[in-house]
Amino acid sequence: MFLTVFTVSTLYYGLLGTWYWIEFKGGWFIGSNWLSEIYLLPTIYITVFIVVAVVTMYKDRTFEPISNFNMTYIESGWTKKTINVLLLIGLFSSLYVYLKASALSDSSLITIDPFLLIFYQFSDVLIAVILFSFGTERARKNTWKVALLMFLLYAIFTGLRYKIALIIGPLLLAFYFNEDANKKQKVGLFISLIIVGIFFSVMTVVRSKFSGLDLDAIKYIDLETLLYGLFADANSVFGLASTLSQYGNDLPFVHFKPLIEVFEQFVPRFIYPDKNLYSHLKDIAYGISMSEESLRSGTTVPFFGEYFTMFGWYAVYIGSVLYVFLTIWLFKLVSKYSLNPRQLLIGVGLISVYMGYYYYSRGSMAQIFKGLIFIVYPYIILLRMQRINLKFK
């Protein structure tokens, strides 16, 4: 499942994305031309793909916890309380973000309110709670279907597609890889993926972060605009080109700085007022056209781009191998604590989408670590807690 998502990410970002920016934009991005540089990038994407694929196939095993599947789950009071607490935290955080962010005149002002950033992160625990509920008997209750719908509306309002991908992706993958799914259902799933892709494309063009969608802009969308919306996220090829161009040449390698920021980001500014996070990522964005516009563009790099800023090509290969080890370790935890195939498939789907799409496209250890804490880890914790009250069939 992970390799499926990773393959799609490689095709989209590394091959089709590069093709789009060369064929339709001539290598231009924010007033700067990178044609000669991005023309060579597909080879790098393919090389990293081969490394990840080989290590994954060598280390990966079937993690079906057969010994667990002969048990039945009876929800304990402690598990119910934990789910309800996480649900309330997620709902309150989402409501806070909605009310506060919608009142801002500019989405960039979100950093002014430190509580807004904190609650924005805590709202992600809803992803874990909802996915866990769909993996148990709770899924039969309409409450969780309503919760899923409400979270999707919240995600659309924030304008951040990763929230939608991280909650819809695992459910679709779990359905697709379910042995009971027939060919017609899988065809329907494929059509659903196309619809989601088109929606993401439209959302890219008409979204206004933390202010919902500009529905008036929809009537001005043509095929060219829709195509841009589809491949806008693949502008990370310019982030990678900027990385390879600057680090080791104009800029020194940052060594362990990204790893240190994983822990540094949790230190409050009133304790550490000089904290300056993500400076290497800012340098990458600024280096695209050496302008304020490129700095504020939010252009990211693929996950191995940040590895390159640390120690160059050695870090790319070593980091990619460690990246696979982390992914498989998370698979083992989900496999160890799942009590039915649905929980296993949803859990593996969550990790696959998270590591194969989200981390692939964001390229920030610190940001990914936060997501592991607020999204992936809560799902695993809930799986583990359900083992408190088990009975053999």
mmCIF file of C-alpha atoms in Angstrom:
data_model
loop_
_atom_site.group_PDB
_atom_site.id
_atom_site.type_symbol
_atom_site.label_atom_id
_atom_site.label_comp_id
_atom_site.label_asym_id
_atom_site.label_seq_id
_atom_site.Cartn_x
_atom_site.Cartn_y
_atom_site.Cartn_z
ATOM 1 C CA MET A 1 0.000 0.000 0.000
ATOM 2 C CA PHE A 2 2.844 2.389 0.876
ATOM 3 C CA LEU A 3 4.615 1.730 -2.418
ATOM 4 C CA THR A 4 1.349 2.412 -4.267
ATOM 5 C CA VAL A 5 1.059 5.870 -2.709
ATOM 6 C CA PHE A 6 4.797 6.513 -3.065
ATOM 7 C CA THR A 7 4.648 5.568 -6.755
ATOM 8 C CA VAL A 8 1.739 7.961 -7.352
ATOM 9 C CA SER A 9 3.635 10.752 -5.562
ATOM 10 C CA THR A 10 6.738 10.112 -7.669
ATOM 11 C CA LEU A 11 4.709 10.156 -10.876
ATOM 12 C CA TYR A 12 2.819 13.305 -9.908
ATOM 13 C CA TYR A 13 5.592 15.422 -8.405
ATOM 14 C CA GLY A 14 8.655 14.108 -10.192
ATOM 15 C CA LEU A 15 7.463 13.196 -13.681
ATOM 16 C CA LEU A 16 4.072 14.712 -14.549
ATOM 17 C CA GLY A 17 4.799 17.836 -12.492
ATOM 18 C CA THR A 18 8.100 18.416 -14.247
ATOM 19 C CA TRP A 19 6.437 17.786 -17.608
ATOM 20 C CA TYR A 20 3.723 20.354 -16.859
ATOM 21 C CA TRP A 21 6.101 23.130 -15.794
ATOM 22 C CA ILE A 22 8.311 22.506 -18.837
ATOM 23 C CA GLU A 23 5.620 21.950 -21.448
ATOM 24 C CA PHE A 24 3.080 24.591 -20.378
ATOM 25 C CA LYS A 25 5.184 27.114 -18.467
ATOM 26 C CA GLY A 26 8.535 26.801 -20.207
ATOM 27 C CA GLY A 27 10.314 26.389 -16.866
ATOM 28 C CA TRP A 28 9.155 29.805 -15.595
ATOM 29 C CA PHE A 29 8.047 30.277 -12.007
ATOM 30 C CA ILE A 30 7.693 33.587 -10.134
ATOM 31 C CA GLY A 31 9.640 35.503 -12.756
ATOM 32 C CA SER A 32 12.582 33.120 -12.864
ATOM 33 C CA ASN A 33 13.433 30.448 -15.423
ATOM 34 C CA TRP A 34 14.673 27.055 -14.222
ATOM 35 C CA LEU A 35 14.179 25.096 -17.450
ATOM 36 C CA SER A 36 17.684 23.663 -17.661
ATOM 37 C CA GLU A 37 17.635 22.646 -14.001
ATOM 38 C CA ILE A 38 14.207 21.019 -13.718
ATOM 39 C CA TYR A 39 14.760 19.185 -17.004
ATOM 40 C CA LEU A 40 17.189 16.899 -15.144
ATOM 41 C CA LEU A 41 15.088 16.358 -12.008
ATOM 42 C CA PRO A 42 13.074 13.285 -13.124
ATOM 43 C CA THR A 43 16.277 11.235 -13.007
ATOM 44 C CA ILE A 44 16.747 12.186 -9.347
ATOM 45 C CA TYR A 45 13.132 11.372 -8.475
ATOM 46 C CA ILE A 46 13.432 7.975 -10.156
ATOM 47 C CA THR A 47 16.720 7.223 -8.384
ATOM 48 C CA VAL A 48 15.219 7.983 -4.978
ATOM 49 C CA PHE A 49 12.158 5.916 -5.910
ATOM 50 C CA ILE A 50 14.342 2.913 -6.710
ATOM 51 C CA VAL A 51 16.202 3.230 -3.391
ATOM 52 C CA VAL A 52 12.953 3.473 -1.402
ATOM 53 C CA ALA A 53 11.249 0.678 -3.374
ATOM 54 C CA VAL A 54 14.165 -1.752 -3.023
ATOM 55 C CA VAL A 55 14.547 -1.162 0.721
ATOM 56 C CA THR A 56 10.776 -1.381 1.243
ATOM 57 C CA MET A 57 10.460 -4.691 -0.602
ATOM 58 C CA TYR A 58 13.482 -6.071 1.254
ATOM 59 C CA LYS A 59 12.348 -5.007 4.738
ATOM 60 C CA ASP A 60 8.568 -5.153 4.381
ATOM 61 C CA ARG A 61 6.684 -8.235 5.463
ATOM 62 C CA THR A 62 3.055 -9.229 5.808
ATOM 63 C CA PHE A 63 2.115 -7.838 9.216
ATOM 64 C CA GLU A 64 -1.255 -9.522 9.559
ATOM 65 C CA PRO A 65 -1.720 -10.066 13.305
ATOM 66 C CA ILE A 66 -3.491 -13.404 13.006
ATOM 67 C CA SER A 67 -3.273 -14.024 16.760
ATOM 68 C CA ASN A 68 -5.235 -10.851 17.356
ATOM 69 C CA PHE A 69 -8.013 -11.640 14.895
ATOM 70 C CA ASN A 70 -9.409 -14.425 17.078
ATOM 71 C CA MET A 71 -10.340 -11.871 19.691
ATOM 72 C CA THR A 72 -13.415 -9.698 19.937
ATOM 73 C CA TYR A 73 -13.300 -6.101 21.017
ATOM 74 C CA ILE A 74 -15.506 -4.856 23.842
ATOM 75 C CA GLU A 75 -15.060 -1.144 24.336
ATOM 76 C CA SER A 76 -13.942 -0.309 27.876
ATOM 77 C CA GLY A 77 -15.016 2.760 29.783
ATOM 78 C CA TRP A 78 -11.457 4.069 29.711
ATOM 79 C CA THR A 79 -11.324 3.803 25.911
ATOM 80 C CA LYS A 80 -14.655 5.619 25.602
ATOM 81 C CA LYS A 81 -13.393 8.417 27.848
ATOM 82 C CA THR A 82 -10.193 8.775 25.815
ATOM 83 C CA ILE A 83 -12.109 8.938 22.549
ATOM 84 C CA ASN A 84 -14.535 11.486 23.963
ATOM 85 C CA VAL A 85 -11.692 13.631 25.353
ATOM 86 C CA LEU A 86 -9.830 13.582 22.023
ATOM 87 C CA LEU A 87 -13.085 14.320 20.207
ATOM 88 C CA LEU A 88 -13.788 17.336 22.420
ATOM 89 C CA ILE A 89 -10.221 18.606 22.023
ATOM 90 C CA GLY A 90 -10.472 18.295 18.248
ATOM 91 C CA LEU A 91 -13.895 19.927 18.039
ATOM 92 C CA PHE A 92 -12.969 22.820 20.342
ATOM 93 C CA SER A 93 -9.699 23.380 18.470
ATOM 94 C CA SER A 94 -11.455 23.376 15.093
ATOM 95 C CA LEU A 95 -14.095 25.807 16.337
ATOM 96 C CA TYR A 96 -11.413 28.125 17.744
ATOM 97 C CA VAL A 97 -9.517 28.086 14.444
ATOM 98 C CA TYR A 98 -12.714 28.719 12.491
ATOM 99 C CA LEU A 99 -13.802 31.690 14.597
ATOM 100 C CA LYS A 100 -10.384 33.300 14.987
ATOM 101 C CA ALA A 101 -8.972 32.720 11.521
ATOM 102 C CA SER A 102 -12.126 33.843 9.721
ATOM 103 C CA ALA A 103 -11.846 37.201 11.488
ATOM 104 C CA LEU A 104 -8.334 37.834 10.107
ATOM 105 C CA SER A 105 -7.961 40.111 7.110
ATOM 106 C CA ASP A 106 -4.961 38.148 5.851
ATOM 107 C CA SER A 107 -4.165 34.454 6.362
ATOM 108 C CA SER A 108 -0.499 35.335 6.953
ATOM 109 C CA LEU A 109 -1.585 36.971 10.238
ATOM 110 C CA ILE A 110 -2.300 33.537 11.701
ATOM 111 C CA THR A 111 1.127 33.594 13.366
ATOM 112 C CA ILE A 112 0.119 36.627 15.460
ATOM 113 C CA ASP A 113 -2.122 34.524 17.688
ATOM 114 C CA PRO A 114 -0.002 31.758 19.285
ATOM 115 C CA PHE A 115 -3.124 29.949 20.489
ATOM 116 C CA LEU A 116 -4.415 29.817 16.925
ATOM 117 C CA LEU A 117 -1.361 27.832 15.826
ATOM 118 C CA ILE A 118 -1.654 25.523 18.835
ATOM 119 C CA PHE A 119 -5.348 24.774 18.323
ATOM 120 C CA TYR A 120 -4.817 24.442 14.586
ATOM 121 C CA GLN A 121 -2.453 21.570 15.335
ATOM 122 C CA PHE A 122 -4.744 19.973 17.936
ATOM 123 C CA SER A 123 -7.632 19.962 15.474
ATOM 124 C CA ASP A 124 -5.793 17.193 13.602
ATOM 125 C CA VAL A 125 -6.496 14.666 16.381
ATOM 126 C CA LEU A 126 -9.973 14.403 14.861
ATOM 127 C CA ILE A 127 -8.397 12.547 11.943
ATOM 128 C CA ALA A 128 -7.154 9.802 14.271
ATOM 129 C CA VAL A 129 -10.415 9.586 16.246
ATOM 130 C CA ILE A 130 -12.654 9.414 13.176
ATOM 131 C CA LEU A 131 -10.463 6.845 11.395
ATOM 132 C CA PHE A 132 -10.318 4.674 14.524
ATOM 133 C CA SER A 133 -14.085 4.839 14.844
ATOM 134 C CA PHE A 134 -14.504 3.698 11.254
ATOM 135 C CA GLY A 135 -12.277 0.740 12.059
ATOM 136 C CA THR A 136 -14.542 -0.456 14.895
ATOM 137 C CA GLU A 137 -18.226 -1.048 15.460
ATOM 138 C CA ARG A 138 -18.557 2.685 16.103
ATOM 139 C CA ALA A 139 -18.614 3.137 12.309
ATOM 140 C CA ARG A 140 -22.229 1.927 12.306
ATOM 141 C CA LYS A 141 -23.273 4.970 14.243
ATOM 142 C CA ASN A 142 -24.309 7.978 12.171
ATOM 143 C CA THR A 143 -22.510 10.211 14.673
ATOM 144 C CA TRP A 144 -19.165 9.375 13.092
ATOM 145 C CA LYS A 145 -20.425 9.850 9.565
ATOM 146 C CA VAL A 146 -21.602 13.311 10.598
ATOM 147 C CA ALA A 147 -18.239 13.927 12.302
ATOM 148 C CA LEU A 148 -16.464 12.973 9.066
ATOM 149 C CA LEU A 149 -18.651 15.342 7.066
ATOM 150 C CA MET A 150 -18.096 18.195 9.520
ATOM 151 C CA PHE A 151 -14.344 17.668 9.468
ATOM 152 C CA LEU A 152 -14.327 17.739 5.669
ATOM 153 C CA LEU A 153 -16.225 21.043 5.734
ATOM 154 C CA TYR A 154 -13.702 22.388 8.231
ATOM 155 C CA ALA A 155 -10.836 21.218 5.988
ATOM 156 C CA ILE A 156 -12.398 22.956 2.996
ATOM 157 C CA PHE A 157 -12.746 26.135 5.036
ATOM 158 C CA THR A 158 -9.085 26.097 6.061
ATOM 159 C CA GLY A 159 -8.123 25.568 2.427
ATOM 160 C CA LEU A 160 -5.526 22.942 3.333
ATOM 161 C CA ARG A 161 -5.982 19.849 1.230
ATOM 162 C CA TYR A 162 -3.704 17.635 3.293
ATOM 163 C CA LYS A 163 -6.435 17.324 5.936
ATOM 164 C CA ILE A 164 -8.824 15.953 3.337
ATOM 165 C CA ALA A 165 -6.194 13.598 1.908
ATOM 166 C CA LEU A 166 -5.215 12.239 5.322
ATOM 167 C CA ILE A 167 -8.767 11.341 6.292
ATOM 168 C CA ILE A 168 -10.267 10.305 2.946
ATOM 169 C CA GLY A 169 -7.139 8.596 1.594
ATOM 170 C CA PRO A 170 -6.910 5.855 4.259
ATOM 171 C CA LEU A 171 -10.630 5.072 3.959
ATOM 172 C CA LEU A 172 -10.410 4.744 0.169
ATOM 173 C CA LEU A 173 -7.239 2.645 0.339
ATOM 174 C CA ALA A 174 -8.751 0.377 2.992
ATOM 175 C CA PHE A 175 -11.769 -0.140 0.763
ATOM 176 C CA TYR A 176 -9.645 -0.791 -2.347
ATOM 177 C CA PHE A 177 -7.323 -3.322 -0.692
ATOM 178 C CA ASN A 178 -10.188 -5.088 1.065
ATOM 179 C CA GLU A 179 -10.375 -8.632 -0.282
ATOM 180 C CA ASP A 180 -14.181 -8.435 -0.305
ATOM 181 C CA ALA A 181 -14.237 -5.506 -2.753
ATOM 182 C CA ASN A 182 -15.298 -6.578 -6.256
ATOM 183 C CA LYS A 183 -14.182 -5.133 -9.598
ATOM 184 C CA LYS A 184 -17.180 -2.811 -9.947
ATOM 185 C CA GLN A 185 -16.494 -1.335 -6.527
ATOM 186 C CA LYS A 186 -12.836 -0.806 -7.404
ATOM 187 C CA VAL A 187 -13.820 0.917 -10.647
ATOM 188 C CA GLY A 188 -16.124 3.128 -8.605
ATOM 189 C CA LEU A 189 -13.227 3.880 -6.289
ATOM 190 C CA PHE A 190 -11.037 4.860 -9.241
ATOM 191 C CA ILE A 191 -13.744 7.234 -10.457
ATOM 192 C CA SER A 192 -13.980 8.658 -6.936
ATOM 193 C CA LEU A 193 -10.234 9.336 -6.978
ATOM 194 C CA ILE A 194 -10.605 11.217 -10.263
ATOM 195 C CA ILE A 195 -13.402 13.315 -8.764
ATOM 196 C CA VAL A 196 -11.273 14.050 -5.698
ATOM 197 C CA GLY A 197 -8.388 15.061 -7.993
ATOM 198 C CA ILE A 198 -10.621 17.455 -9.918
ATOM 199 C CA PHE A 199 -11.968 18.876 -6.665
ATOM 200 C CA PHE A 200 -8.422 19.449 -5.400
ATOM 201 C CA SER A 201 -7.631 21.228 -8.674
ATOM 202 C CA VAL A 202 -10.639 23.521 -8.335
ATOM 203 C CA MET A 203 -9.935 24.039 -4.642
ATOM 204 C CA THR A 204 -6.386 25.175 -5.448
ATOM 205 C CA VAL A 205 -7.682 27.913 -7.716
ATOM 206 C CA VAL A 206 -10.630 29.213 -5.697
ATOM 207 C CA ARG A 207 -9.537 28.634 -2.093
ATOM 208 C CA SER A 208 -8.785 31.440 0.296
ATOM 209 C CA LYS A 209 -7.010 30.013 3.315
ATOM 210 C CA PHE A 210 -9.118 30.211 6.471
ATOM 211 C CA SER A 211 -11.857 31.977 4.534
ATOM 212 C CA GLY A 212 -13.468 29.128 2.629
ATOM 213 C CA LEU A 213 -13.872 29.006 -1.138
ATOM 214 C CA ASP A 214 -14.408 31.940 -3.460
ATOM 215 C CA LEU A 215 -17.373 30.482 -5.325
ATOM 216 C CA ASP A 216 -17.542 33.469 -7.676
ATOM 217 C CA ALA A 217 -14.147 32.485 -9.078
ATOM 218 C CA ILE A 218 -15.472 29.119 -10.248
ATOM 219 C CA LYS A 219 -17.237 30.662 -13.246
ATOM 220 C CA TYR A 220 -13.892 31.931 -14.563
ATOM 221 C CA ILE A 221 -12.207 28.537 -14.518
ATOM 222 C CA ASP A 222 -11.203 27.215 -17.925
ATOM 223 C CA LEU A 223 -9.215 24.129 -18.954
ATOM 224 C CA GLU A 224 -5.874 25.930 -18.624
ATOM 225 C CA THR A 225 -6.731 27.154 -15.144
ATOM 226 C CA LEU A 226 -7.957 23.704 -14.136
ATOM 227 C CA LEU A 227 -4.712 22.171 -15.392
ATOM 228 C CA TYR A 228 -2.722 24.706 -13.392
ATOM 229 C CA GLY A 229 -4.744 23.882 -10.289
ATOM 230 C CA LEU A 230 -4.006 20.203 -10.851
ATOM 231 C CA PHE A 231 -0.236 20.689 -11.009
ATOM 232 C CA ALA A 232 0.253 23.790 -8.851
ATOM 233 C CA ASP A 233 1.375 21.648 -5.915
ATOM 234 C CA ALA A 234 4.101 20.187 -8.116
ATOM 235 C CA ASN A 235 5.930 23.518 -7.990
ATOM 236 C CA SER A 236 8.072 21.703 -5.434
ATOM 237 C CA VAL A 237 10.310 20.868 -8.419
ATOM 238 C CA PHE A 238 11.477 24.493 -8.252
ATOM 239 C CA GLY A 239 12.090 24.109 -4.521
ATOM 240 C CA LEU A 240 14.256 21.063 -5.258
ATOM 241 C CA ALA A 241 16.074 22.890 -8.067
ATOM 242 C CA SER A 242 16.766 25.805 -5.722
ATOM 243 C CA THR A 243 18.040 23.388 -3.070
ATOM 244 C CA LEU A 244 20.472 21.622 -5.400
ATOM 245 C CA SER A 245 21.651 24.944 -6.800
ATOM 246 C CA GLN A 246 22.358 26.681 -3.493
ATOM 247 C CA TYR A 247 23.429 24.174 -0.850
ATOM 248 C CA GLY A 248 27.041 23.110 -1.062
ATOM 249 C CA ASN A 249 27.673 26.082 -3.362
ATOM 250 C CA ASP A 250 26.344 29.479 -2.252
ATOM 251 C CA LEU A 251 25.063 28.178 1.076
ATOM 252 C CA PRO A 252 26.771 25.791 3.519
ATOM 253 C CA PHE A 253 25.065 22.566 4.478
ATOM 254 C CA VAL A 254 22.912 22.968 7.592
ATOM 255 C CA HIS A 255 23.966 19.595 9.057
ATOM 256 C CA PHE A 256 21.700 18.531 11.952
ATOM 257 C CA LYS A 257 19.629 21.735 12.072
ATOM 258 C CA PRO A 258 16.394 20.139 10.712
ATOM 259 C CA LEU A 259 16.672 17.359 13.288
ATOM 260 C CA ILE A 260 17.289 19.835 16.119
ATOM 261 C CA GLU A 261 14.228 21.837 15.033
ATOM 262 C CA VAL A 262 12.079 18.759 15.618
ATOM 263 C CA PHE A 263 12.567 19.360 19.348
ATOM 264 C CA GLU A 264 13.223 23.113 19.241
ATOM 265 C CA GLN A 265 9.783 23.844 17.780
ATOM 266 C CA PHE A 266 8.131 22.829 21.065
ATOM 267 C CA VAL A 267 10.097 25.337 23.155
ATOM 268 C CA PRO A 268 7.861 28.392 23.854
ATOM 269 C CA ARG A 269 9.132 31.707 22.542
ATOM 270 C CA PHE A 270 8.903 33.335 25.961
ATOM 271 C CA ILE A 271 11.603 30.879 27.023
ATOM 272 C CA TYR A 272 13.558 31.037 23.755
ATOM 273 C CA PRO A 273 12.750 34.430 22.130
ATOM 274 C CA ASP A 274 15.515 34.104 19.507
ATOM 275 C CA LYS A 275 14.035 30.901 18.079
ATOM 276 C CA ASN A 276 14.306 30.936 14.287
ATOM 277 C CA LEU A 277 12.778 27.864 12.719
ATOM 278 C CA TYR A 278 12.841 26.685 9.111
ATOM 279 C CA SER A 279 15.500 29.198 7.973
ATOM 280 C CA HIS A 280 16.868 26.642 5.493
ATOM 281 C CA LEU A 281 13.393 26.170 3.995
ATOM 282 C CA LYS A 282 13.003 29.945 3.745
ATOM 283 C CA ASP A 283 16.358 30.165 1.960
ATOM 284 C CA ILE A 284 15.151 27.548 -0.512
ATOM 285 C CA ALA A 285 11.966 29.488 -1.280
ATOM 286 C CA TYR A 286 13.811 32.812 -1.490
ATOM 287 C CA GLY A 287 16.425 31.323 -3.800
ATOM 288 C CA ILE A 288 13.863 30.541 -6.504
ATOM 289 C CA SER A 289 13.738 34.142 -7.724
ATOM 290 C CA MET A 290 15.577 36.026 -4.959
ATOM 291 C CA SER A 291 12.416 37.960 -4.190
ATOM 292 C CA GLU A 292 9.908 38.511 -1.413
ATOM 293 C CA GLU A 293 7.291 36.920 -3.653
ATOM 294 C CA SER A 294 9.148 33.619 -3.848
ATOM 295 C CA LEU A 295 9.833 33.740 -0.097
ATOM 296 C CA ARG A 296 6.104 34.062 0.589
ATOM 297 C CA SER A 297 5.087 31.546 -2.086
ATOM 298 C CA GLY A 298 5.116 28.620 0.322
ATOM 299 C CA THR A 299 7.047 26.515 -2.185
ATOM 300 C CA THR A 300 8.153 23.258 -0.580
ATOM 301 C CA VAL A 301 10.612 20.490 -1.440
ATOM 302 C CA PRO A 302 10.217 16.700 -1.596
ATOM 303 C CA PHE A 303 11.294 14.947 1.587
ATOM 304 C CA PHE A 304 14.765 14.112 0.264
ATOM 305 C CA GLY A 305 15.345 17.781 -0.599
ATOM 306 C CA GLU A 306 15.706 18.627 3.083
ATOM 307 C CA TYR A 307 18.085 15.704 3.490
ATOM 308 C CA PHE A 308 20.278 17.277 0.800
ATOM 309 C CA THR A 309 20.491 20.545 2.747
ATOM 310 C CA MET A 310 22.037 18.601 5.638
ATOM 311 C CA PHE A 311 24.984 16.742 4.092
ATOM 312 C CA GLY A 312 24.412 16.585 0.341
ATOM 313 C CA TRP A 313 23.919 13.395 -1.650
ATOM 314 C CA TYR A 314 25.100 11.120 1.167
ATOM 315 C CA ALA A 315 22.222 12.379 3.302
ATOM 316 C CA VAL A 316 19.735 11.805 0.463
ATOM 317 C CA TYR A 317 20.493 8.088 0.283
ATOM 318 C CA ILE A 318 20.980 7.476 4.003
ATOM 319 C CA GLY A 319 17.930 9.581 4.876
ATOM 320 C CA SER A 320 15.774 7.741 2.334
ATOM 321 C CA VAL A 321 16.703 4.388 3.870
ATOM 322 C CA LEU A 322 15.917 5.649 7.391
ATOM 323 C CA TYR A 323 12.651 7.053 6.013
ATOM 324 C CA VAL A 324 11.646 3.529 4.946
ATOM 325 C CA PHE A 325 12.675 2.079 8.319
ATOM 326 C CA LEU A 326 10.469 4.601 10.130
ATOM 327 C CA THR A 327 7.534 3.802 7.849
ATOM 328 C CA ILE A 328 7.837 0.060 8.363
ATOM 329 C CA TRP A 329 8.215 0.493 12.134
ATOM 330 C CA LEU A 330 4.905 2.396 12.163
ATOM 331 C CA PHE A 331 3.341 -0.408 10.108
ATOM 332 C CA LYS A 332 4.480 -2.922 12.719
ATOM 333 C CA LEU A 333 2.882 -0.938 15.539
ATOM 334 C CA VAL A 334 -0.449 -0.776 13.694
ATOM 335 C CA SER A 335 -0.216 -4.467 12.865
ATOM 336 C CA LYS A 336 0.603 -5.378 16.468
ATOM 337 C CA TYR A 337 -2.412 -3.624 17.969
ATOM 338 C CA SER A 338 -5.102 -4.034 15.290
ATOM 339 C CA LEU A 339 -7.894 -6.444 16.189
ATOM 340 C CA ASN A 340 -9.567 -6.751 12.805
ATOM 341 C CA PRO A 341 -8.570 -6.410 9.136
ATOM 342 C CA ARG A 342 -10.406 -3.076 8.804
ATOM 343 C CA GLN A 343 -8.375 -1.439 11.571
ATOM 344 C CA LEU A 344 -5.201 -2.802 9.993
ATOM 345 C CA LEU A 345 -6.057 -1.557 6.514
ATOM 346 C CA ILE A 346 -7.094 1.902 7.722
ATOM 347 C CA GLY A 347 -3.976 2.180 9.883
ATOM 348 C CA VAL A 348 -1.634 1.078 7.108
ATOM 349 C CA GLY A 349 -3.524 3.408 4.763
ATOM 350 C CA LEU A 350 -3.057 6.340 7.143
ATOM 351 C CA ILE A 351 0.688 5.744 7.402
ATOM 352 C CA SER A 352 0.985 5.193 3.651
ATOM 353 C CA VAL A 353 -0.770 8.470 2.824
ATOM 354 C CA TYR A 354 1.109 10.306 5.553
ATOM 355 C CA MET A 355 4.582 9.064 4.608
ATOM 356 C CA GLY A 356 3.992 8.509 0.902
ATOM 357 C CA TYR A 357 2.157 11.743 0.131
ATOM 358 C CA TYR A 358 2.251 14.257 2.963
ATOM 359 C CA TYR A 359 5.883 13.855 4.002
ATOM 360 C CA TYR A 360 6.869 13.423 0.362
ATOM 361 C CA SER A 361 5.402 16.795 -0.593
ATOM 362 C CA ARG A 362 6.196 18.823 2.560
ATOM 363 C CA GLY A 363 9.848 17.967 3.142
ATOM 364 C CA SER A 364 10.133 19.255 6.702
ATOM 365 C CA MET A 365 11.161 16.954 9.544
ATOM 366 C CA ALA A 366 9.767 19.320 12.166
ATOM 367 C CA GLN A 367 6.380 19.611 10.477
ATOM 368 C CA ILE A 368 6.151 15.872 9.877
ATOM 369 C CA PHE A 369 7.059 15.100 13.484
ATOM 370 C CA LYS A 370 4.162 17.266 14.676
ATOM 371 C CA GLY A 371 1.818 15.329 12.457
ATOM 372 C CA LEU A 372 3.091 12.035 13.813
ATOM 373 C CA ILE A 373 2.301 13.270 17.331
ATOM 374 C CA PHE A 374 -1.156 14.674 16.570
ATOM 375 C CA ILE A 375 -2.400 12.287 13.865
ATOM 376 C CA VAL A 376 -0.570 8.965 13.558
ATOM 377 C CA TYR A 377 0.380 8.389 17.198
ATOM 378 C CA PRO A 378 -3.168 9.004 18.567
ATOM 379 C CA TYR A 379 -4.480 6.376 16.140
ATOM 380 C CA ILE A 380 -1.896 3.867 17.399
ATOM 381 C CA ILE A 381 -2.622 4.792 21.021
ATOM 382 C CA LEU A 382 -6.332 4.106 20.514
ATOM 383 C CA LEU A 383 -5.500 0.753 18.927
ATOM 384 C CA ARG A 384 -3.321 -0.125 21.879
ATOM 385 C CA MET A 385 -5.901 0.943 24.459
ATOM 386 C CA GLN A 386 -8.569 -1.326 23.002
ATOM 387 C CA ARG A 387 -6.519 -4.324 24.112
ATOM 388 C CA ILE A 388 -7.398 -3.491 27.740
ATOM 389 C CA ASN A 389 -10.696 -5.269 27.374
ATOM 390 C CA LEU A 390 -10.457 -8.335 25.131
ATOM 391 C CA LYS A 391 -12.270 -11.639 25.016
ATOM 392 C CA PHE A 392 -11.462 -14.720 22.952
ATOM 393 C CA LYS A 393 -14.149 -15.842 20.581
#
